[in-house]
Short mmCIF file of C-alpha atoms and ligand atoms in Angstrom, two decimals:
data_model
loop_
_atom_site.label_atom_id
_atom_site.label_comp_id
_atom_site.label_asym_id
_atom_site.label_seq_id
_atom_site.Cartn_x
_atom_site.Cartn_y
_atom_site.Cartn_z
CA HIS A 187 21.56 21.10 -9.00
CA ASP A 188 23.21 18.53 -11.15
CA ALA A 189 21.50 15.22 -11.62
CA GLN A 190 24.03 12.63 -10.72
CA GLY A 191 23.87 8.95 -10.19
CA PHE A 192 25.58 7.39 -7.21
CA GLN A 193 29.14 6.43 -8.08
CA GLY A 194 29.97 4.19 -5.16
CA ASN A 195 31.50 6.57 -2.60
CA LEU A 196 29.04 7.17 0.18
CA THR A 197 29.11 10.66 1.62
CA ALA A 198 27.07 12.38 4.31
CA ALA A 199 25.11 14.03 1.50
CA HIS A 200 24.03 10.67 0.05
CA LEU A 201 22.76 9.60 3.45
CA LEU A 202 20.99 12.94 4.00
CA ASP A 203 23.17 13.91 6.96
CA GLY A 204 22.74 10.59 8.72
CA LEU A 205 18.98 10.28 8.22
CA LEU A 206 19.41 7.14 6.11
CA SER A 207 21.06 3.92 7.19
CA PRO A 208 24.05 2.88 5.07
CA GLU A 209 23.02 -0.75 5.48
CA PHE A 210 21.43 -1.20 2.06
CA SER A 211 22.89 -2.21 -1.26
CA HIS A 212 22.78 0.52 -3.88
CA ARG A 213 21.25 -1.75 -6.47
CA SER A 214 18.29 -2.77 -4.33
CA CYS A 215 17.07 0.81 -4.12
CA ARG A 216 18.82 3.37 -6.28
CA SER A 217 16.63 6.28 -5.20
CA ARG A 218 17.93 6.01 -1.64
CA TYR A 219 21.44 6.95 -2.72
CA GLU A 220 20.61 9.13 -5.72
CA PHE A 221 18.04 11.39 -4.03
CA ALA A 222 20.68 13.96 -3.10
CA GLY A 223 21.76 14.31 -6.75
CA TYR A 224 18.31 15.52 -7.79
CA HIS A 225 17.28 17.58 -4.78
CA LYS A 226 18.64 20.75 -3.27
CA LYS A 227 20.56 20.30 -0.06
CA SER A 228 18.18 20.59 2.84
CA PRO A 229 18.64 23.56 5.17
CA HIS A 230 17.19 21.31 7.92
CA LYS A 231 19.58 18.85 9.48
CA PRO A 232 18.07 15.84 11.27
CA SER A 233 18.85 16.04 15.00
CA PRO A 234 21.28 13.48 16.47
CA TYR A 235 18.43 12.29 18.68
CA LEU A 236 16.17 11.64 15.68
CA ILE A 237 18.98 9.73 13.99
CA ALA A 238 19.53 7.61 17.12
CA LYS A 239 15.80 6.89 17.40
CA LEU A 240 15.66 5.79 13.76
CA ARG A 241 18.62 3.39 14.16
CA LYS A 242 17.00 1.99 17.31
CA HIS A 243 13.71 1.57 15.52
CA GLU A 244 15.40 -0.22 12.62
CA ALA A 245 16.82 -2.71 15.12
CA LEU A 246 13.33 -3.27 16.55
CA GLN A 247 11.88 -3.87 13.08
CA LYS A 248 14.61 -6.43 12.44
CA ARG A 249 14.26 -8.17 15.81
CA CYS A 250 10.46 -8.46 15.66
CA GLY A 251 9.71 -8.39 11.91
CA PRO A 252 8.08 -11.11 9.79
CA GLY A 253 9.91 -14.43 9.92
CA THR A 254 11.39 -13.95 13.41
CA ALA A 255 10.52 -16.17 16.37
CA SER A 256 8.94 -13.15 18.12
CA TYR A 257 6.72 -12.49 15.13
CA LYS A 258 5.54 -16.10 14.98
CA LYS A 259 4.76 -16.06 18.65
CA ALA A 260 2.79 -12.81 18.39
CA LEU A 261 0.87 -14.17 15.40
CA ARG A 262 -0.07 -17.34 17.30
CA ARG A 263 -1.30 -15.21 20.18
CA LEU A 264 -3.39 -13.08 17.88
CA GLU A 265 -4.85 -16.12 16.17
CA SER A 266 -5.81 -17.70 19.48
CA GLY A 267 -7.61 -14.52 20.51
CA GLU A 268 -5.76 -14.57 23.80
CA GLY A 269 -5.45 -11.22 25.54
CA VAL A 270 -2.64 -10.02 27.76
CA ASN A 271 -2.75 -9.99 31.51
CA THR A 272 -1.94 -6.40 32.32
CA ALA A 273 -0.88 -7.35 35.82
CA ASP A 274 1.87 -9.64 34.46
CA THR A 275 4.97 -7.47 34.57
CA SER A 276 7.48 -10.31 34.22
CA SER A 277 10.42 -9.50 31.98
CA ASN A 278 9.20 -12.22 29.67
CA ASN A 279 6.05 -10.28 28.99
CA LYS A 280 7.86 -6.96 28.68
CA ASP A 281 10.17 -8.27 25.94
CA GLU A 282 7.31 -9.15 23.68
CA CYS A 283 7.01 -7.34 20.42
CA ARG A 284 4.05 -5.09 19.74
CA TYR A 285 2.79 -4.22 16.26
CA LEU A 286 1.09 -1.45 14.32
CA VAL A 287 -0.56 -2.62 11.11
CA TYR A 288 -1.19 0.30 8.81
CA ILE A 289 -4.23 0.05 6.52
CA SER A 290 -4.33 2.71 3.83
CA PHE A 291 -7.13 4.25 1.89
CA ARG A 292 -7.73 7.12 -0.57
CA GLY A 293 -5.28 8.83 -2.92
CA LEU A 294 -1.51 8.57 -2.79
CA GLY A 295 -0.98 11.92 -1.05
CA ASN A 296 -3.38 10.95 1.73
CA ARG A 297 -1.74 7.55 2.01
CA MET A 298 1.79 8.97 2.26
CA LEU A 299 0.82 11.50 4.94
CA SER A 300 -1.04 8.94 7.03
CA MET A 301 1.72 6.36 6.61
CA ALA A 302 4.32 8.85 7.84
CA SER A 303 2.02 9.56 10.82
CA ALA A 304 1.66 5.83 11.54
CA PHE A 305 5.44 5.47 11.34
CA LEU A 306 6.10 8.27 13.81
CA TYR A 307 3.50 6.81 16.16
CA ALA A 308 5.19 3.40 15.88
CA VAL A 309 8.55 4.99 16.74
CA LEU A 310 7.07 6.82 19.73
CA THR A 311 5.39 3.70 21.10
CA ASP A 312 8.07 1.11 20.22
CA ARG A 313 5.82 -0.76 17.85
CA VAL A 314 6.85 -2.57 14.70
CA LEU A 315 5.28 -0.90 11.66
CA LEU A 316 3.82 -3.32 9.13
CA VAL A 317 1.90 -2.10 6.11
CA ASP A 318 -0.99 -3.83 4.45
CA ASN A 319 0.30 -4.46 0.92
CA ASP A 320 -3.17 -4.83 -0.59
CA LYS A 321 -2.94 -5.31 -4.38
CA ALA A 322 0.86 -5.06 -3.97
CA VAL A 323 0.57 -1.28 -4.32
CA ILE A 324 2.96 -0.19 -1.58
CA GLY A 325 5.50 -2.90 -2.36
CA ASP A 326 5.55 -1.87 -6.04
CA LEU A 327 5.88 1.85 -5.38
CA PHE A 328 8.39 2.03 -2.56
CA CYS A 329 11.64 0.39 -1.46
CA GLU A 330 11.83 -1.30 1.91
CA PRO A 331 12.68 1.43 4.47
CA PHE A 332 14.21 -0.79 7.18
CA PRO A 333 17.37 -2.82 6.54
CA GLY A 334 17.41 -6.60 6.87
CA THR A 335 13.64 -7.07 7.20
CA THR A 336 10.35 -6.25 5.48
CA TRP A 337 7.66 -3.75 6.38
CA LEU A 338 5.10 -5.56 4.18
CA LEU A 339 2.61 -7.54 6.23
CA PRO A 340 2.73 -11.17 5.07
CA ARG A 341 -0.69 -12.42 3.99
CA PRO A 342 -2.12 -14.86 6.52
CA GLY A 343 -3.01 -18.31 5.14
CA LEU A 344 -6.49 -18.98 3.74
CA LEU A 345 -7.59 -20.90 6.81
CA SER A 346 -6.32 -18.35 9.29
CA THR A 347 -8.86 -16.96 11.72
CA SER A 348 -6.66 -13.99 12.48
CA PRO A 349 -8.13 -10.48 12.14
CA LEU A 350 -5.22 -9.81 9.75
CA ARG A 351 -7.18 -11.78 7.14
CA ARG A 352 -10.04 -9.30 7.18
CA LEU A 353 -8.16 -6.01 7.40
CA ARG A 354 -10.17 -4.41 4.61
CA HIS A 355 -13.41 -5.03 6.52
CA PHE A 356 -12.51 -2.87 9.48
CA ASP A 357 -14.19 0.48 9.53
CA GLN A 358 -15.50 3.17 11.82
CA ASP A 359 -18.44 0.91 12.74
CA SER A 360 -16.31 -2.11 13.75
CA LYS A 361 -16.98 -3.18 17.31
CA GLU A 362 -13.24 -3.60 17.91
CA SER A 363 -12.54 0.08 17.19
CA LEU A 364 -11.19 2.21 20.02
CA GLY A 365 -14.16 4.57 19.67
CA ASN A 366 -16.74 1.78 19.88
CA MET A 367 -14.93 -0.02 22.70
CA LEU A 368 -14.97 3.19 24.72
CA GLN A 369 -18.68 3.60 24.11
CA SER A 370 -19.63 -0.02 24.76
CA GLY A 371 -18.40 -0.14 28.34
CA ALA A 372 -15.27 -2.19 27.58
CA THR A 373 -13.30 0.36 29.60
CA VAL A 374 -13.71 2.20 32.87
CA ALA A 375 -12.36 5.59 33.79
CA SER A 376 -11.07 5.96 37.33
CA VAL A 377 -11.09 9.11 39.45
CA ASP A 378 -7.40 9.72 38.87
CA GLY A 379 -8.14 10.14 35.15
CA ASN A 380 -6.82 6.74 34.10
CA VAL A 381 -8.76 4.44 31.82
CA THR A 382 -8.57 0.63 32.20
CA TRP A 383 -10.12 -2.41 30.53
CA SER A 384 -13.25 -3.78 32.14
CA ALA A 385 -14.20 -6.29 29.45
CA PRO A 386 -13.90 -8.94 28.12
CA ALA A 387 -12.20 -9.65 31.46
CA ALA A 388 -11.19 -7.06 34.02
CA GLY A 389 -7.50 -6.19 33.83
CA ARG A 390 -7.04 -8.15 30.61
CA THR A 391 -6.01 -6.29 27.53
CA PRO A 392 -7.65 -7.39 24.26
CA PRO A 393 -5.30 -9.12 21.77
CA PHE A 394 -5.85 -6.39 19.20
CA LEU A 395 -7.63 -3.12 18.73
CA TYR A 396 -8.71 -1.24 15.64
CA VAL A 397 -7.87 2.48 15.49
CA HIS A 398 -9.83 4.54 13.00
CA LEU A 399 -8.29 7.93 12.24
CA GLY A 400 -10.00 8.92 9.01
CA GLY A 401 -11.46 12.23 7.94
CA GLY A 402 -14.92 12.54 9.57
CA TYR A 403 -14.02 10.30 12.53
CA GLY A 404 -16.06 10.62 15.70
CA HIS A 405 -15.47 12.07 19.16
CA HIS A 406 -14.62 8.70 20.74
CA ASP A 407 -12.14 7.80 17.96
CA LYS A 408 -10.44 11.13 18.60
CA LEU A 409 -9.82 10.22 22.24
CA PHE A 410 -6.78 8.48 20.70
CA PHE A 411 -5.15 11.91 21.16
CA CYS A 412 -5.49 11.81 24.97
CA GLY A 413 -2.70 10.67 27.30
CA ALA A 414 -5.00 8.39 29.34
CA HIS A 415 -6.11 6.53 26.22
CA GLN A 416 -2.54 6.24 25.03
CA ARG A 417 -1.69 4.46 28.30
CA LEU A 418 -4.66 2.17 27.68
CA LEU A 419 -3.44 1.29 24.19
CA HIS A 420 0.14 0.72 25.28
CA SER A 421 -0.25 -2.91 26.31
CA VAL A 422 -2.40 -3.99 23.35
CA PRO A 423 -0.11 -6.26 21.28
CA TRP A 424 -1.60 -5.47 17.85
CA LEU A 425 -3.06 -2.15 16.74
CA LEU A 426 -4.79 -2.16 13.37
CA PHE A 427 -4.48 1.44 12.28
CA LYS A 428 -6.55 2.77 9.40
CA SER A 429 -6.00 6.36 8.45
CA ASP A 430 -6.01 8.74 5.51
CA VAL A 431 -4.98 11.89 7.39
CA TYR A 432 -1.89 13.65 8.68
CA THR A 433 -2.15 13.25 12.45
CA ILE A 434 1.34 14.35 13.53
CA PRO A 435 0.29 17.81 14.83
CA GLY A 436 -2.18 15.95 17.11
CA MET A 437 0.65 13.77 18.47
CA PHE A 438 2.53 16.90 19.48
CA LEU A 439 -0.43 17.75 21.72
CA ILE A 440 -0.32 14.45 23.66
CA PRO A 441 1.65 15.19 26.86
CA THR A 442 3.21 11.70 27.02
CA PHE A 443 4.92 12.26 23.66
CA GLN A 444 5.92 15.89 23.97
CA HIS A 445 9.32 15.37 25.53
CA GLU A 446 10.42 12.79 22.94
CA LEU A 447 9.07 14.83 20.04
CA ASP A 448 10.86 17.95 21.26
CA ALA A 449 14.14 16.06 21.36
CA MET A 450 13.59 14.43 17.96
CA PHE A 451 12.42 17.56 16.18
CA PRO A 452 13.96 20.78 17.48
CA GLU A 453 12.69 22.33 14.22
CA LYS A 454 8.97 21.69 14.32
CA ASP A 455 8.31 22.67 10.72
CA ALA A 456 10.58 19.95 9.31
CA VAL A 457 8.89 16.85 10.72
CA PHE A 458 7.35 15.50 7.54
CA HIS A 459 10.36 16.76 5.60
CA HIS A 460 12.62 14.36 7.52
CA LEU A 461 10.14 11.49 7.90
CA GLY A 462 9.16 11.62 4.22
CA ARG A 463 12.77 11.63 3.08
CA TYR A 464 13.48 8.76 5.45
CA LEU A 465 10.51 6.57 4.56
CA PHE A 466 9.52 7.04 0.93
CA HIS A 467 12.09 5.88 -1.56
CA PRO A 468 10.59 5.17 -4.97
CA SER A 469 11.24 1.61 -6.18
CA ASN A 470 13.79 1.18 -9.00
CA PRO A 471 11.22 1.15 -11.87
CA VAL A 472 9.50 4.33 -10.59
CA TRP A 473 12.88 5.98 -9.94
CA SER A 474 13.92 5.24 -13.54
CA ASP A 475 10.84 7.11 -14.78
CA ILE A 476 11.53 10.04 -12.47
CA THR A 477 15.20 10.39 -13.31
CA SER A 478 14.89 9.87 -17.05
CA TYR A 479 12.15 12.51 -17.22
CA HIS A 480 14.23 14.85 -15.09
CA ARG A 481 17.36 14.42 -17.20
CA ALA A 482 15.49 14.90 -20.47
CA ASN A 483 13.46 17.94 -19.46
CA LEU A 484 14.44 19.66 -16.24
CA ALA A 485 18.13 19.16 -15.50
CA GLY A 486 20.05 22.42 -15.35
CA HIS A 487 16.85 24.52 -15.42
CA HIS A 488 15.37 26.83 -12.84
CA VAL A 489 12.03 25.06 -12.42
CA VAL A 490 8.74 26.31 -11.04
CA GLY A 491 6.49 23.38 -10.16
CA VAL A 492 2.79 24.08 -10.59
CA GLN A 493 0.46 21.49 -9.09
CA ILE A 494 -3.10 21.88 -10.31
CA ARG A 495 -5.73 19.85 -8.51
CA VAL A 496 -9.35 20.56 -9.29
CA PHE A 497 -12.07 18.57 -7.58
CA GLN A 498 -15.09 19.62 -9.56
CA ASP A 499 -14.71 21.52 -12.79
CA LYS A 500 -18.22 22.88 -12.47
CA VAL A 501 -17.62 24.65 -9.16
CA GLN A 502 -14.36 26.23 -10.17
CA PRO A 503 -14.18 26.46 -13.96
CA PRO A 504 -10.78 25.62 -15.48
CA GLN A 505 -10.42 29.14 -16.85
CA GLN A 506 -10.67 30.57 -13.33
CA VAL A 507 -7.99 28.19 -12.06
CA LEU A 508 -5.77 29.01 -15.02
CA ASP A 509 -6.19 32.74 -14.35
CA GLN A 510 -5.25 32.18 -10.71
CA VAL A 511 -2.11 30.30 -11.73
CA LEU A 512 -1.03 32.90 -14.25
CA SER A 513 -1.62 35.84 -11.91
CA CYS A 514 0.26 34.11 -9.10
CA VAL A 515 3.24 33.39 -11.31
CA ARG A 516 3.15 36.95 -12.62
CA ASP A 517 2.38 38.84 -9.39
CA GLU A 518 4.76 36.88 -7.24
CA LYS A 519 7.39 36.86 -10.00
CA LEU A 520 7.82 33.13 -9.53
CA LEU A 521 9.63 32.70 -12.80
CA GLN A 522 10.21 36.27 -13.73
CA LEU A 523 8.88 34.68 -16.88
CA MET A 524 6.95 37.60 -18.23
CA LEU A 525 9.61 40.14 -17.38
CA PRO A 526 12.24 40.84 -20.00
CA SER A 527 14.71 41.69 -17.19
CA SER A 528 14.86 38.00 -16.26
CA THR A 529 17.00 37.42 -19.34
CA SER A 530 19.96 38.74 -17.30
CA SER A 531 20.26 35.25 -15.85
CA ASN A 532 21.84 32.51 -17.93
CA THR A 533 19.79 29.77 -16.41
CA SER A 534 16.94 28.48 -18.52
CA THR A 535 13.56 28.46 -16.88
CA SER A 536 10.89 25.83 -17.04
CA ILE A 537 7.47 25.25 -15.62
CA LEU A 538 6.61 21.73 -14.55
CA VAL A 539 2.85 21.30 -14.52
CA THR A 540 1.21 18.34 -12.84
CA SER A 541 -2.48 17.83 -13.31
CA LEU A 542 -4.95 15.12 -14.23
CA SER A 543 -5.83 17.22 -17.28
CA PRO A 544 -3.50 18.32 -20.13
CA TRP A 545 -5.52 21.52 -20.66
CA TYR A 546 -3.68 23.79 -18.19
CA SER A 547 -0.19 23.10 -19.46
CA GLU A 548 -1.35 23.60 -23.06
CA ARG A 549 -2.82 26.97 -22.11
CA ILE A 550 0.24 28.03 -20.13
CA ARG A 551 2.44 27.03 -23.05
CA ALA A 552 0.27 29.09 -25.41
CA GLU A 553 0.44 32.01 -22.99
CA LEU A 554 4.24 31.85 -22.99
CA ALA A 555 4.65 31.38 -26.71
CA GLY A 556 7.69 33.34 -27.83
CA SER A 557 9.43 33.28 -24.45
CA SER A 558 12.31 30.95 -23.66
CA THR A 559 10.43 29.27 -20.81
CA GLU A 560 9.63 25.64 -21.45
CA VAL A 561 6.47 24.04 -20.13
CA HIS A 562 6.46 20.35 -19.28
CA GLN A 563 3.84 17.95 -18.03
CA PRO A 564 4.93 14.36 -17.34
CA SER A 565 1.48 12.71 -17.47
CA HIS A 566 -2.22 13.47 -17.66
CA GLU A 567 -4.22 10.63 -16.27
CA GLY A 568 -7.65 12.13 -17.01
CA GLU A 569 -9.22 10.97 -13.77
CA GLN A 570 -8.29 9.59 -10.40
CA ARG A 571 -8.22 5.78 -10.28
CA TRP A 572 -7.98 3.28 -7.44
CA HIS A 573 -5.97 0.08 -7.17
CA ASP A 574 -4.16 0.78 -10.42
CA ALA A 575 -0.40 0.32 -10.12
CA ALA A 576 0.54 2.27 -13.27
CA HIS A 577 -1.68 5.18 -12.21
CA ASP A 578 -0.11 5.29 -8.74
CA ALA A 579 3.37 5.13 -10.25
CA HIS A 580 2.55 8.21 -12.35
CA ALA A 581 1.27 9.97 -9.24
CA LEU A 582 4.49 9.18 -7.35
CA THR A 583 6.57 10.31 -10.34
CA ASP A 584 4.71 13.62 -10.41
CA ILE A 585 5.06 14.13 -6.66
CA TYR A 586 8.79 13.42 -6.81
CA LEU A 587 9.40 15.61 -9.85
CA LEU A 588 7.60 18.46 -8.07
CA SER A 589 9.87 17.87 -5.08
CA THR A 590 12.95 18.57 -7.23
CA CYS A 591 11.66 22.04 -8.23
CA ASP A 592 13.13 25.36 -7.08
CA VAL A 593 9.78 27.02 -6.41
CA LEU A 594 6.35 25.50 -5.88
CA LEU A 595 2.84 26.69 -6.55
CA THR A 596 0.35 24.16 -5.20
CA SER A 597 -3.41 23.77 -4.92
CA GLY A 598 -4.97 24.35 -1.52
CA TYR A 599 -6.53 21.35 0.27
CA SER A 600 -4.43 18.88 -1.72
CA THR A 601 -2.38 16.30 0.16
CA PHE A 602 -0.65 15.53 -3.16
CA GLY A 603 0.92 18.99 -3.05
CA TYR A 604 1.71 18.70 0.69
CA VAL A 605 3.85 15.62 0.08
CA ALA A 606 5.76 17.35 -2.72
CA GLN A 607 6.46 20.48 -0.61
CA GLY A 608 7.49 18.32 2.34
CA LEU A 609 9.97 16.23 0.36
CA ALA A 610 11.31 19.39 -1.28
CA GLY A 611 11.54 21.34 1.96
CA LEU A 612 9.84 24.34 0.30
CA ARG A 613 7.17 26.72 1.50
CA PRO A 614 4.90 26.86 -1.54
CA TRP A 615 2.61 29.57 -2.84
CA VAL A 616 -0.88 28.16 -2.51
CA LEU A 617 -3.85 28.62 -4.81
CA PRO A 618 -7.02 29.13 -2.84
CA ARG A 619 -9.47 26.46 -3.86
CA GLU A 620 -13.06 25.56 -3.36
CA PRO A 621 -13.67 22.79 -0.84
CA PHE A 622 -14.96 19.69 -2.62
CA TRP A 623 -18.41 20.08 -1.10
CA ALA A 624 -18.81 23.64 -2.38
CA GLN A 625 -21.99 24.40 -4.28
CA GLU A 626 -21.95 25.45 -7.88
CA GLY A 627 -21.64 29.20 -8.14
CA SER A 628 -19.84 29.40 -4.78
CA THR A 629 -17.37 32.21 -4.51
CA GLU A 630 -15.12 30.30 -2.13
CA GLY A 631 -11.75 29.58 -3.60
CA ARG A 632 -11.37 32.87 -5.46
CA GLY A 633 -8.62 35.31 -4.71
CA PRO A 634 -4.86 35.64 -4.96
CA CYS A 635 -2.35 32.91 -4.06
CA ARG A 636 -0.76 33.03 -0.62
CA ARG A 637 2.59 31.90 0.72
CA GLU A 638 2.46 28.93 3.11
CA LEU A 639 3.66 29.52 6.67
CA SER A 640 5.70 26.33 6.83
CA VAL A 641 6.88 23.30 4.90
CA GLU A 642 4.64 21.05 6.99
CA PRO A 643 1.41 19.50 5.66
CA CYS A 644 -1.87 20.81 6.99
CA SER A 645 -3.77 18.48 9.30
CA HIS A 646 -7.32 18.62 7.94
CA SER A 647 -9.29 16.96 10.70
CA PRO A 648 -7.55 17.51 14.02
CA SER A 649 -9.09 16.79 17.40
CA PHE A 650 -9.87 20.01 19.24
CA TYR A 651 -10.96 18.17 22.37
CA ASP A 652 -9.18 19.26 25.54
CA CYS A 653 -8.57 15.93 27.33
CA LYS A 654 -7.79 17.57 30.67
CA ALA A 655 -10.62 20.10 30.72
CA GLY A 656 -13.06 17.54 29.19
CA GLY A 657 -15.79 19.16 27.16
CA ARG A 658 -13.85 22.30 26.35
CA ASP A 659 -11.95 22.97 23.12
CA LEU A 660 -8.17 23.16 23.18
CA ASP A 661 -6.76 26.64 23.08
CA LEU A 662 -4.45 26.00 20.15
CA ASP A 663 -3.62 29.66 19.68
CA SER A 664 -1.51 29.45 22.83
CA VAL A 665 0.66 26.55 21.52
CA LYS A 666 3.63 28.22 19.94
CA TYR A 667 4.48 25.57 17.34
CA ILE A 668 0.90 25.08 16.09
CA GLY A 669 -0.39 27.44 13.43
CA ARG A 670 -3.40 27.73 11.18
CA CYS A 671 -3.28 26.58 7.57
CA VAL A 672 -3.62 29.20 4.84
CA ASP A 673 -5.77 26.90 2.71
CA VAL A 674 -8.08 25.11 5.18
CA ASN A 675 -9.41 27.45 7.82
CA TRP A 676 -10.18 24.76 10.45
CA GLY A 677 -6.89 22.91 9.76
CA ILE A 678 -3.77 23.12 11.94
CA LYS A 679 -0.11 22.65 11.17
CA LEU A 680 3.30 22.65 12.79
CA VAL A 681 5.16 25.88 12.15
P1 LIG B 968 -5.66 15.02 -2.84
O1 LIG B 968 -6.96 14.31 -3.14
O2 LIG B 968 -5.41 16.19 -3.74
O3 LIG B 968 -5.51 15.36 -1.40
O4 LIG B 968 -4.44 14.01 -3.19
P2 LIG B 968 -4.35 12.44 -3.20
O5 LIG B 968 -2.99 12.11 -3.74
O6 LIG B 968 -4.70 11.86 -1.88
O7 LIG B 968 -5.44 11.94 -4.22
C1 LIG B 968 -5.44 12.39 -5.54
C2 LIG B 968 -5.12 11.27 -6.52
O8 LIG B 968 -5.56 11.66 -7.84
C3 LIG B 968 -3.63 11.02 -6.67
O9 LIG B 968 -3.13 10.08 -5.76
C4 LIG B 968 -3.54 10.54 -8.10
O10 LIG B 968 -3.99 9.20 -8.17
C5 LIG B 968 -4.56 11.43 -8.79
N1 LIG B 968 -3.96 12.74 -9.15
C6 LIG B 968 -4.37 13.96 -8.75
N2 LIG B 968 -3.58 14.93 -9.26
C7 LIG B 968 -2.65 14.31 -10.00
C8 LIG B 968 -1.53 14.76 -10.78
O11 LIG B 968 -1.23 15.95 -10.90
N3 LIG B 968 -0.77 13.81 -11.38
C9 LIG B 968 -1.07 12.47 -11.29
N4 LIG B 968 -0.26 11.59 -11.92
N5 LIG B 968 -2.10 12.01 -10.57
C10 LIG B 968 -2.89 12.91 -9.93
#
């Protein structure tokens, strides 16, 4: 695939078959128009219904986004702590804008998967998605996804009493969380299975609610994935949504959303593939790093991307991981790199290694000494860091470079790898890996690499609660588009 800049003539390929809106200037976000020049053409076309939903959602973001009269009104309401009278069905009330404020935490892969989930939920529930731009991280990494407005939540003034001022304080224990509200008697369940507000005043919806969907969340937080609780949330004007996990498979199991999701995604294994390509456009400075590295090292090569993520060196020694990588590449003939017969092809081959450590790529290079295969590693950050813009930019560069590869070998459990495979549209080979809580000496995580079942990310902490048959677990094996993950045995994924 030739690495080309955008020359000014928009084609369907530049707009990813209609996924992207043409309503942006090229200069404001080069990656939006140049993506197609660095990536293989996707075999998955976005459905016309998905495209229509996205254009409709863009209009909502513009109509209700920061700076608009509707936004100011909703902010005033939130600040005053005034709830909504659920019984008021006047058209005036119905036209009001409702918001989803996304609060991120953890590494970039986790953040991208949970942000895509928050976005799809916002689309399904007609809410405006606003992201908490704490430490300017999201604003620095990504372009604005919606034309003519911003998705960055403006910071409330110093004297504001709005909950938006204390976003970072919300957590699983917050009394305003859905889980805690359900436990504290703020709601009542009726015999017909519906759930309504009983407090602070009967029939009055609270002005905002905090939704906690993080790994390790509790039973009551997980009731988010029940239809009755979705109806309860519908009229709440502001949802503060904190998540680090991929929750889209869970949304497919909520009956109220199934019809829409079926129409939007006839191909179930391409959900993140489309949403990721729609939402995450690297900002111009990050895109410059990606494209200059690509042009200098990878352009015109057949590239195998190898993503090496090790949680604890002691549990799984580097040598063991290296051996797994080399045997996977060899056994699965990913590069045909050790086979002299591969010289029949004229294309040069390269391995792109991403890892926090430089050790693996040095070893792989030593292993391949004498062959024509080049080994590249864009950065080695040493260790994971938080709230560090340059570190996050390197992470996004690595994820994007992996997404331009022809073949991927990723590390099990890693959301970093999931994002790369999703953007690429590739089913990777996956290295089995020890879970991060494994004890030293554990034999988990040994064994040969396996091919992923689908391009979709694995959902690590799904809700197995059967809302209808309360108390019983869902029988997921009977849902045809839900499969098990090859790397996380309790995880589920769309296939
Ligand atoms: P996960 O922990 O593997 O699921 O992935 P996350 O992306 O959520 O968190 C890992 C974080 O560690 C990344 O966001 C980076 O900050 C850092 N990191 C891990 N592996 C790499 C890598 O290969 N390259 C770079 N640049 N950073 C990495």
